[in-house]
mmCIF file of C-alpha atoms in Angstrom:
data_model
loop_
_atom_site.group_PDB
_atom_site.id
_atom_site.type_symbol
_atom_site.label_atom_id
_atom_site.label_comp_id
_atom_site.label_asym_id
_atom_site.label_seq_id
_atom_site.Cartn_x
_atom_site.Cartn_y
_atom_site.Cartn_z
ATOM 1 C CA SER A 1 92.717 99.812 89.725
ATOM 2 C CA PHE A 2 91.588 96.916 91.432
ATOM 3 C CA GLN A 3 87.771 97.540 91.732
ATOM 4 C CA ARG A 4 87.697 98.927 88.185
ATOM 5 C CA PHE A 5 89.217 95.466 87.045
ATOM 6 C CA GLN A 6 87.593 93.688 89.771
ATOM 7 C CA GLY A 7 83.973 94.813 89.522
ATOM 8 C CA GLU A 8 81.780 92.194 90.800
ATOM 9 C CA ALA A 9 82.578 89.240 88.974
ATOM 10 C CA ASP A 10 84.393 86.649 90.395
ATOM 11 C CA PHE A 11 88.117 86.213 90.100
ATOM 12 C CA ALA A 12 89.598 83.725 88.032
ATOM 13 C CA PRO A 13 90.492 80.337 89.179
ATOM 14 C CA ALA A 14 94.561 79.712 89.766
ATOM 15 C CA SER A 15 94.310 76.981 86.722
ATOM 16 C CA ASP A 16 93.338 79.314 84.646
ATOM 17 C CA ARG A 17 95.462 81.788 84.695
ATOM 18 C CA LYS A 18 98.428 82.915 82.751
ATOM 19 C CA PHE A 19 101.891 83.348 85.226
ATOM 20 C CA ALA A 20 102.356 81.117 87.398
ATOM 21 C CA PHE A 21 103.989 83.633 89.544
ATOM 22 C CA ASN A 22 105.163 87.563 89.431
ATOM 23 C CA ALA A 23 108.000 89.296 90.662
ATOM 24 C CA ILE A 24 107.757 92.900 90.905
ATOM 25 C CA PHE A 25 109.784 94.777 93.160
ATOM 26 C CA SER A 26 113.226 96.955 93.181
ATOM 27 C CA THR A 27 116.487 95.938 94.808
ATOM 28 C CA SER A 28 117.315 99.023 96.860
ATOM 29 C CA THR A 29 115.443 98.218 99.729
ATOM 30 C CA ASN A 30 116.431 95.302 100.537
ATOM 31 C CA LYS A 31 119.545 92.811 99.758
ATOM 32 C CA ASN A 32 117.466 89.340 100.054
ATOM 33 C CA ARG A 33 115.782 91.202 97.032
ATOM 34 C CA ALA A 34 118.829 91.523 95.095
ATOM 35 C CA ASN A 35 119.535 87.831 95.543
ATOM 36 C CA LEU A 36 116.026 87.002 94.439
ATOM 37 C CA ALA A 37 116.703 88.795 91.290
ATOM 38 C CA LYS A 38 119.646 86.552 90.423
ATOM 39 C CA THR A 39 117.782 83.647 91.452
ATOM 40 C CA ILE A 40 115.026 84.675 88.462
ATOM 41 C CA ALA A 41 117.676 85.519 86.536
ATOM 42 C CA ARG A 42 119.725 82.327 86.627
ATOM 43 C CA HIS A 43 116.131 80.698 85.423
ATOM 44 C CA ALA A 44 114.621 82.865 83.079
ATOM 45 C CA ALA A 45 116.229 81.096 80.318
ATOM 46 C CA ASP A 46 115.442 77.381 81.059
ATOM 47 C CA SER A 47 112.425 77.498 83.417
ATOM 48 C CA PRO A 48 109.055 76.578 81.270
ATOM 49 C CA LEU A 49 107.579 78.302 83.960
ATOM 50 C CA PRO A 50 105.209 81.458 82.886
ATOM 51 C CA VAL A 51 106.251 84.611 85.228
ATOM 52 C CA LEU A 52 105.986 87.796 84.808
ATOM 53 C CA THR A 53 109.031 89.759 85.915
ATOM 54 C CA VAL A 54 109.462 94.115 86.750
ATOM 55 C CA ILE A 55 112.674 94.463 88.659
ATOM 56 C CA SER A 56 113.856 97.806 88.907
ATOM 57 C CA ASN A 57 117.111 99.155 90.594
ATOM 58 C CA LYS A 58 115.437 101.830 92.182
ATOM 59 C CA TRP A 59 111.978 102.272 94.483
ATOM 60 C CA THR A 60 109.749 104.944 93.699
ATOM 61 C CA SER A 61 106.387 106.092 94.396
ATOM 62 C CA TYR A 62 105.601 108.044 91.123
ATOM 63 C CA VAL A 63 105.170 104.453 89.696
ATOM 64 C CA ASN A 64 102.304 105.792 87.254
ATOM 65 C CA SER A 65 104.950 108.414 86.310
ATOM 66 C CA PRO A 66 105.702 107.756 82.226
ATOM 67 C CA LYS A 67 109.481 108.565 82.897
ATOM 68 C CA THR A 68 109.525 104.954 85.343
ATOM 69 C CA THR A 69 110.055 101.801 83.952
ATOM 70 C CA GLN A 70 107.491 99.832 86.705
ATOM 71 C CA LEU A 71 104.289 99.155 86.193
ATOM 72 C CA SER A 72 101.407 101.686 86.480
ATOM 73 C CA THR A 73 98.909 100.436 89.036
ATOM 74 C CA ASP A 74 96.347 99.211 86.332
ATOM 75 C CA GLU A 75 98.998 97.030 84.938
ATOM 76 C CA TYR A 76 99.753 95.980 87.904
ATOM 77 C CA MET A 77 96.113 94.906 89.004
ATOM 78 C CA LYS A 78 96.154 93.345 85.896
ATOM 79 C CA VAL A 79 99.128 91.044 86.399
ATOM 80 C CA LEU A 80 97.687 90.345 90.381
ATOM 81 C CA LEU A 81 94.573 88.828 88.835
ATOM 82 C CA ASP A 82 96.358 87.179 86.577
ATOM 83 C CA SER A 83 98.823 85.518 88.606
ATOM 84 C CA VAL A 84 98.488 82.071 90.869
ATOM 85 C CA PHE A 85 101.378 83.267 92.831
ATOM 86 C CA THR A 86 102.688 86.596 93.822
ATOM 87 C CA LEU A 87 106.846 86.794 95.117
ATOM 88 C CA ALA A 88 106.288 88.910 98.347
ATOM 89 C CA PRO A 89 110.089 89.586 99.541
ATOM 90 C CA ALA A 90 110.466 92.301 102.102
ATOM 91 C CA GLY A 91 111.600 96.008 101.673
ATOM 92 C CA GLY A 92 112.511 97.932 104.164
ATOM 93 C CA ASN A 93 110.320 96.360 106.593
ATOM 94 C CA PRO A 94 108.647 93.168 106.176
ATOM 95 C CA GLU A 95 104.653 93.955 105.778
ATOM 96 C CA CYS A 96 103.667 95.701 102.564
ATOM 97 C CA TYR A 97 100.533 96.347 100.380
ATOM 98 C CA ARG A 98 101.370 93.977 97.783
ATOM 99 C CA ILE A 99 100.688 90.986 100.160
ATOM 100 C CA PHE A 100 97.164 92.128 100.638
ATOM 101 C CA GLU A 101 96.470 93.084 97.144
ATOM 102 C CA ALA A 102 97.810 89.934 95.927
ATOM 103 C CA VAL A 103 95.469 87.681 98.462
ATOM 104 C CA GLU A 104 92.198 90.344 97.609
ATOM 105 C CA ALA A 105 92.771 89.745 93.789
ATOM 106 C CA GLY A 106 93.224 85.872 94.474
ATOM 107 C CA SER A 107 96.777 85.368 94.104
ATOM 108 C CA ILE A 108 98.758 83.589 97.025
ATOM 109 C CA PRO A 109 101.570 85.667 98.119
ATOM 110 C CA VAL A 110 105.097 83.888 98.511
ATOM 111 C CA PHE A 111 107.412 84.682 101.300
ATOM 112 C CA LEU A 112 111.131 83.633 102.254
ATOM 113 C CA LYS A 113 110.983 82.504 105.964
ATOM 114 C CA ALA A 114 113.359 84.495 107.189
ATOM 115 C CA ASP A 115 110.940 88.204 106.321
ATOM 116 C CA LEU A 116 107.809 86.942 108.781
ATOM 117 C CA ASP A 117 110.136 87.593 111.960
ATOM 118 C CA MET A 118 113.415 89.967 110.035
ATOM 119 C CA GLU A 119 114.786 90.441 113.063
ATOM 120 C CA GLY A 120 116.105 93.857 113.992
ATOM 121 C CA SER A 121 113.200 95.614 111.948
ATOM 122 C CA ARG A 122 110.743 98.737 113.410
ATOM 123 C CA CYS A 123 108.095 95.860 112.551
ATOM 124 C CA ALA A 124 109.371 92.516 113.145
ATOM 125 C CA HIS A 125 107.567 89.734 113.441
ATOM 126 C CA SER A 126 104.389 91.997 111.999
ATOM 127 C CA LEU A 127 103.623 88.743 109.833
ATOM 128 C CA GLN A 128 103.876 85.806 112.317
ATOM 129 C CA HIS A 129 100.122 85.487 111.577
ATOM 130 C CA TRP A 130 100.859 84.183 107.931
ATOM 131 C CA ARG A 131 103.077 81.341 109.012
ATOM 132 C CA ASN A 132 99.705 78.876 109.258
ATOM 133 C CA SER A 133 98.380 80.541 106.600
ATOM 134 C CA PRO A 134 98.309 78.545 102.814
ATOM 135 C CA ALA A 135 100.450 81.155 101.328
ATOM 136 C CA LEU A 136 103.692 79.566 99.945
ATOM 137 C CA ILE A 137 106.769 80.137 102.674
ATOM 138 C CA VAL A 138 110.290 79.282 100.980
ATOM 139 C CA ASP A 139 113.412 78.261 103.267
ATOM 140 C CA MET A 140 115.179 79.851 100.704
ATOM 141 C CA TRP A 141 114.647 81.788 97.364
ATOM 142 C CA ASP A 142 116.610 78.915 95.538
ATOM 143 C CA ASP A 143 113.797 76.789 96.135
ATOM 144 C CA LEU A 144 111.702 78.850 94.535
ATOM 145 C CA TYR A 145 111.595 77.273 90.982
ATOM 146 C CA PRO A 146 112.050 73.789 92.510
ATOM 147 C CA THR A 147 108.981 74.327 94.881
ATOM 148 C CA MET A 148 107.124 76.104 92.108
ATOM 149 C CA THR A 149 107.347 73.263 89.106
ATOM 150 C CA VAL A 150 105.951 70.949 91.429
ATOM 151 C CA LEU A 151 103.069 72.957 92.882
ATOM 152 C CA MET A 152 102.037 74.262 88.844
ATOM 153 C CA ASN A 153 101.389 70.380 87.866
ATOM 154 C CA ASN A 154 99.297 69.638 90.333
ATOM 155 C CA THR A 155 96.279 72.287 88.885
ATOM 156 C CA THR A 156 93.511 71.013 91.226
ATOM 157 C CA GLU A 157 95.269 71.439 94.341
ATOM 158 C CA LEU A 158 96.080 75.245 93.014
ATOM 159 C CA ASP A 159 92.615 75.735 93.005
ATOM 160 C CA ALA A 160 91.952 74.023 96.249
ATOM 161 C CA ARG A 161 94.898 76.489 97.594
ATOM 162 C CA GLN A 162 93.722 79.335 96.387
ATOM 163 C CA GLU A 163 90.161 79.037 98.229
ATOM 164 C CA ARG A 164 92.358 78.166 101.094
ATOM 165 C CA MET A 165 93.999 81.400 101.365
ATOM 166 C CA GLY A 166 90.678 83.288 100.965
ATOM 167 C CA MET A 167 89.003 81.585 103.347
ATOM 168 C CA TRP A 168 92.043 82.412 105.656
ATOM 169 C CA TYR A 169 92.232 85.708 105.010
ATOM 170 C CA GLU A 170 88.758 86.498 105.286
ATOM 171 C CA LYS A 171 89.294 85.186 108.826
ATOM 172 C CA TYR A 172 92.059 86.921 109.717
ATOM 173 C CA MET A 173 90.869 90.467 108.803
ATOM 174 C CA ARG A 174 87.752 90.482 110.360
ATOM 175 C CA LYS A 175 89.665 89.274 113.735
ATOM 176 C CA ILE A 176 92.507 92.420 112.390
ATOM 177 C CA THR A 177 89.524 94.908 112.274
ATOM 178 C CA ALA A 178 87.651 93.650 115.401
ATOM 179 C CA ASP A 179 90.648 94.053 117.657
ATOM 180 C CA PHE A 180 90.776 97.131 115.957
ATOM 181 C CA GLU A 181 87.684 98.563 116.690
ATOM 182 C CA ASP A 182 88.144 97.010 119.978
ATOM 183 C CA LEU A 183 91.053 98.847 120.853
ATOM 184 C CA MET A 184 89.248 102.193 119.433
ATOM 185 C CA LEU A 185 86.325 101.730 121.592
ATOM 186 C CA ALA A 186 87.895 100.952 124.895
ATOM 187 C CA PRO A 187 87.243 103.126 127.622
ATOM 188 C CA LEU A 188 90.143 106.162 128.225
ATOM 189 C CA PRO A 189 92.642 104.854 131.520
ATOM 190 C CA ALA A 190 91.431 107.062 134.448
ATOM 191 C CA THR A 191 93.283 110.507 134.779
ATOM 192 C CA ASP A 192 94.338 112.851 137.975
ATOM 193 C CA THR A 193 91.236 115.010 138.253
ATOM 194 C CA THR A 194 92.300 116.518 141.744
ATOM 195 C CA ASP A 195 93.715 119.336 140.743
ATOM 196 C CA SER A 196 92.267 122.497 140.902
ATOM 197 C CA GLU A 197 91.665 125.355 138.126
ATOM 198 C CA ASP A 198 94.448 127.227 140.265
ATOM 199 C CA MET A 199 96.883 124.175 140.039
ATOM 200 C CA VAL A 200 96.377 123.955 136.496
ATOM 201 C CA LEU A 201 96.570 127.324 135.550
ATOM 202 C CA ALA A 202 100.031 127.332 137.941
ATOM 203 C CA LYS A 203 101.828 123.697 135.864
ATOM 204 C CA VAL A 204 101.044 125.487 132.724
ATOM 205 C CA THR A 205 102.731 128.976 133.722
ATOM 206 C CA ALA A 206 104.971 126.782 134.610
ATOM 207 C CA ALA A 207 105.642 124.597 131.609
ATOM 208 C CA LYS A 208 105.902 128.077 129.636
ATOM 209 C CA GLY A 209 108.330 129.759 131.831
ATOM 210 C CA LYS A 210 110.562 126.565 130.847
ATOM 211 C CA LYS A 211 110.820 127.897 127.184
ATOM 212 C CA TRP A 212 112.558 131.153 128.372
ATOM 213 C CA LYS A 213 116.598 129.728 127.680
ATOM 214 C CA LYS A 214 119.724 131.392 126.772
ATOM 215 C CA THR A 215 120.589 130.563 123.375
ATOM 216 C CA LYS A 216 123.708 131.634 121.208
ATOM 217 C CA ILE A 217 123.519 133.791 118.184
ATOM 218 C CA LYS A 218 125.511 133.405 115.618
ATOM 219 C CA GLY A 219 128.156 136.594 115.894
ATOM 220 C CA LYS A 220 126.411 138.219 119.024
ATOM 221 C CA LYS A 221 126.594 137.799 122.450
ATOM 222 C CA THR A 222 124.611 135.278 124.191
ATOM 223 C CA LYS A 223 121.526 136.708 125.449
ATOM 224 C CA LYS A 224 117.988 135.548 126.780
ATOM 225 C CA THR A 225 114.962 134.738 123.260
ATOM 226 C CA LYS A 226 111.733 133.625 123.539
ATOM 227 C CA ARG A 227 111.618 130.125 121.468
#
């Protein structure tokens, strides 16, 4: 969807975008997302900020299904390309595709400070590199609207921040790619090559022998079976 809409043209500068920020997420994967949804609901009526919110109760991978109320992938990318900021609340893990999709669409991610560490998660500290990026980091979601109101009043700085975000991201991705290539191209650790063919065969035979074990069959006596 992004490639189809973006094409070869440069994306719009932050100052020309329709939405101050977008909030597109489900609340079922993290309690802090539910808190964010409440914050947005409280400000919906009185805030002058132009925002787009699509908040669902349950996460689904079938976003293009007509049975869901979520945005299709095409609609989603159009919103990213027209948003100055993109809220990136942590779900089951802190890192998600949304962060990278937003930056590549010229939209600046917004993080909750605690999500950058997310202690206890399988992917804890996976966003630590973003601490020093031009992304917007708030101490709590209640700070979102006051902070956003100030930022949106300085269009020159918005454009500059968008440019800094793109430059930082390009450098970051180059490093990630280089680190991955170095890992894949590194020589394999030395292995023990002293075993003779007979010893290898003996080890394989012994390993297979361990698969024979007593198994209890419902309604029958215990007997030996091969698994």
